[in-house]
Amino acid sequence: QVHLVESGGGSVQTGGSLRLSCVASGVMERQHCVAWFRQAPGKEREGVASVYKGDSSTYYADSVKSRFTISQNNALNTIYLQMNSLKPDDTGMYYCAHKFVWDARYCGSLSTDYFRGWGPGTQVTVSS
């Protein structure tokens, strides 16, 4: 099973930027969806963005559209999350995970169901 490790978190002020990295321990097949999730204290884990490895289709939660960009570097086995115009509401622990899907459309579901290979997370703190 492929495991993922996140890095790149930190503390920034409102309006700042961070780039998170998610490195996979092995090669994921084309029919895999990799997603970023976040969890704030006392709240449920929520999906932020996902990418379908087969055709690089991307999907975003409404709360981060136009501010966050998910991308992949297959040569480095790494998925990135570029986060711009950060807000205090973006504060939380960020995780990446993957799941097998037959069709890119199912990568658009940002529920935690069926995702696996969860890493330890990386903390993002945005101050006002």
Coordinates of C-alpha atoms in Angstrom, one line a residue:
Q1 CA 0.0 0.0 0.0
V2 CA 1.2 3.4 -0.9
H3 CA 1.7 5.8 2.0
L4 CA 1.9 9.6 1.8
V5 CA 3.9 12.1 3.8
E6 CA 3.0 15.8 3.9
S7 CA 5.3 18.8 4.4
G8 CA 5.5 22.5 3.8
G9 CA 3.1 23.8 6.5
G10 CA 3.9 26.9 8.6
S11 CA 2.6 30.1 10.1
V12 CA 1.6 33.0 7.8
Q13 CA -0.4 36.2 8.1
T14 CA -3.7 36.7 6.3
G15 CA -3.1 37.1 2.5
G16 CA 0.1 35.0 2.6
S17 CA 1.0 31.9 0.6
L18 CA 2.3 28.4 1.3
R19 CA 3.0 25.4 -0.9
L20 CA 2.4 22.0 0.6
S21 CA 4.0 18.8 -0.7
C22 CA 2.7 15.3 -0.5
V23 CA 5.3 12.6 -1.4
A24 CA 4.2 9.0 -2.1
S25 CA 6.1 6.0 -0.9
G26 CA 5.5 4.2 -4.2
V27 CA 4.1 4.6 -7.7
M28 CA 0.3 5.1 -8.0
E29 CA -1.4 3.9 -11.1
R30 CA -3.2 6.3 -13.5
Q31 CA -6.6 5.3 -12.0
H32 CA -5.8 7.0 -8.7
C33 CA -7.1 10.1 -7.2
V34 CA -5.0 12.0 -4.7
A35 CA -6.6 14.6 -2.5
W36 CA -5.7 17.2 0.2
F37 CA -7.9 17.4 3.3
R38 CA -7.8 19.6 6.3
Q39 CA -9.0 19.5 9.8
A40 CA -9.4 22.4 12.2
P41 CA -9.7 21.8 16.0
G42 CA -13.1 20.6 16.9
K43 CA -14.2 20.2 13.3
E44 CA -14.5 17.3 10.9
R45 CA -11.9 16.6 8.3
E46 CA -12.9 18.2 5.0
G47 CA -11.8 17.8 1.4
V48 CA -9.9 20.7 -0.1
A49 CA -8.7 19.7 -3.5
S50 CA -8.1 16.6 -5.6
V51 CA -6.3 15.5 -8.8
Y52 CA -6.9 12.5 -11.0
K53 CA -3.5 11.1 -11.9
G54 CA -4.7 9.7 -15.3
D55 CA -5.5 13.0 -16.9
S56 CA -4.6 15.6 -14.3
S57 CA -8.3 16.7 -13.8
T58 CA -8.6 18.8 -10.7
Y59 CA -11.4 19.5 -8.3
Y60 CA -11.8 22.0 -5.5
A61 CA -14.0 22.8 -2.6
D62 CA -15.9 26.0 -3.1
S63 CA -14.1 27.6 -0.1
V64 CA -10.7 27.4 -1.8
K65 CA -11.6 27.8 -5.5
S66 CA -9.4 30.5 -7.2
R67 CA -7.1 30.6 -4.2
F68 CA -5.6 27.0 -4.1
T69 CA -4.1 25.0 -6.9
I70 CA -3.4 21.3 -6.8
S71 CA -0.7 19.9 -9.2
Q72 CA 1.4 16.8 -9.6
N73 CA 5.0 16.0 -10.6
N74 CA 5.0 12.3 -11.6
A75 CA 8.8 12.2 -11.9
L76 CA 9.0 13.1 -8.2
N77 CA 6.0 11.2 -7.1
T78 CA 4.7 14.3 -5.5
I79 CA 1.4 16.2 -5.3
Y80 CA 1.5 19.9 -4.4
L81 CA -1.0 22.3 -3.0
Q82 CA -0.3 25.9 -3.7
M83 CA -2.3 28.1 -1.3
N84 CA -2.6 31.8 -2.0
S85 CA -4.6 34.6 -0.3
L86 CA -4.7 32.6 2.9
K87 CA -7.4 33.3 5.5
P88 CA -7.6 32.5 9.2
D89 CA -10.4 30.0 8.3
D90 CA -7.7 28.0 6.3
T91 CA -6.0 27.2 9.6
G92 CA -5.8 23.5 10.4
M93 CA -3.8 20.2 9.9
Y94 CA -3.5 19.4 6.2
Y95 CA -3.4 15.8 5.1
C96 CA -3.1 14.0 1.8
A97 CA -4.5 10.6 0.9
H98 CA -5.3 8.5 -2.2
K99 CA -8.0 6.2 -3.6
F100 CA -8.6 4.1 -6.6
V101 CA -11.3 5.2 -9.0
W102 CA -12.4 3.9 -12.4
D103 CA -13.4 7.3 -13.7
A104 CA -12.0 10.8 -13.1
R105 CA -15.6 12.0 -12.2
Y106 CA -15.3 10.1 -8.9
C107 CA -12.2 12.1 -8.0
G108 CA -14.5 15.1 -7.6
S109 CA -16.0 13.6 -4.5
L110 CA -14.0 15.1 -1.6
S111 CA -15.5 12.9 1.0
T112 CA -13.0 11.0 3.1
D113 CA -14.7 7.7 2.1
Y114 CA -12.4 5.2 0.5
F115 CA -9.3 7.3 0.8
R116 CA -6.2 5.6 2.4
G117 CA -2.5 6.0 2.9
W118 CA -3.0 9.0 5.2
G119 CA 0.1 10.8 6.3
P120 CA 0.8 12.4 9.6
G121 CA -0.3 15.8 8.3
T122 CA 1.3 19.3 8.2
Q123 CA 0.1 22.2 10.3
V124 CA -1.0 25.4 8.6
T125 CA -1.7 28.5 10.8
V126 CA -3.0 31.7 9.4
S127 CA -3.1 34.7 11.7
S128 CA -5.2 37.9 11.2

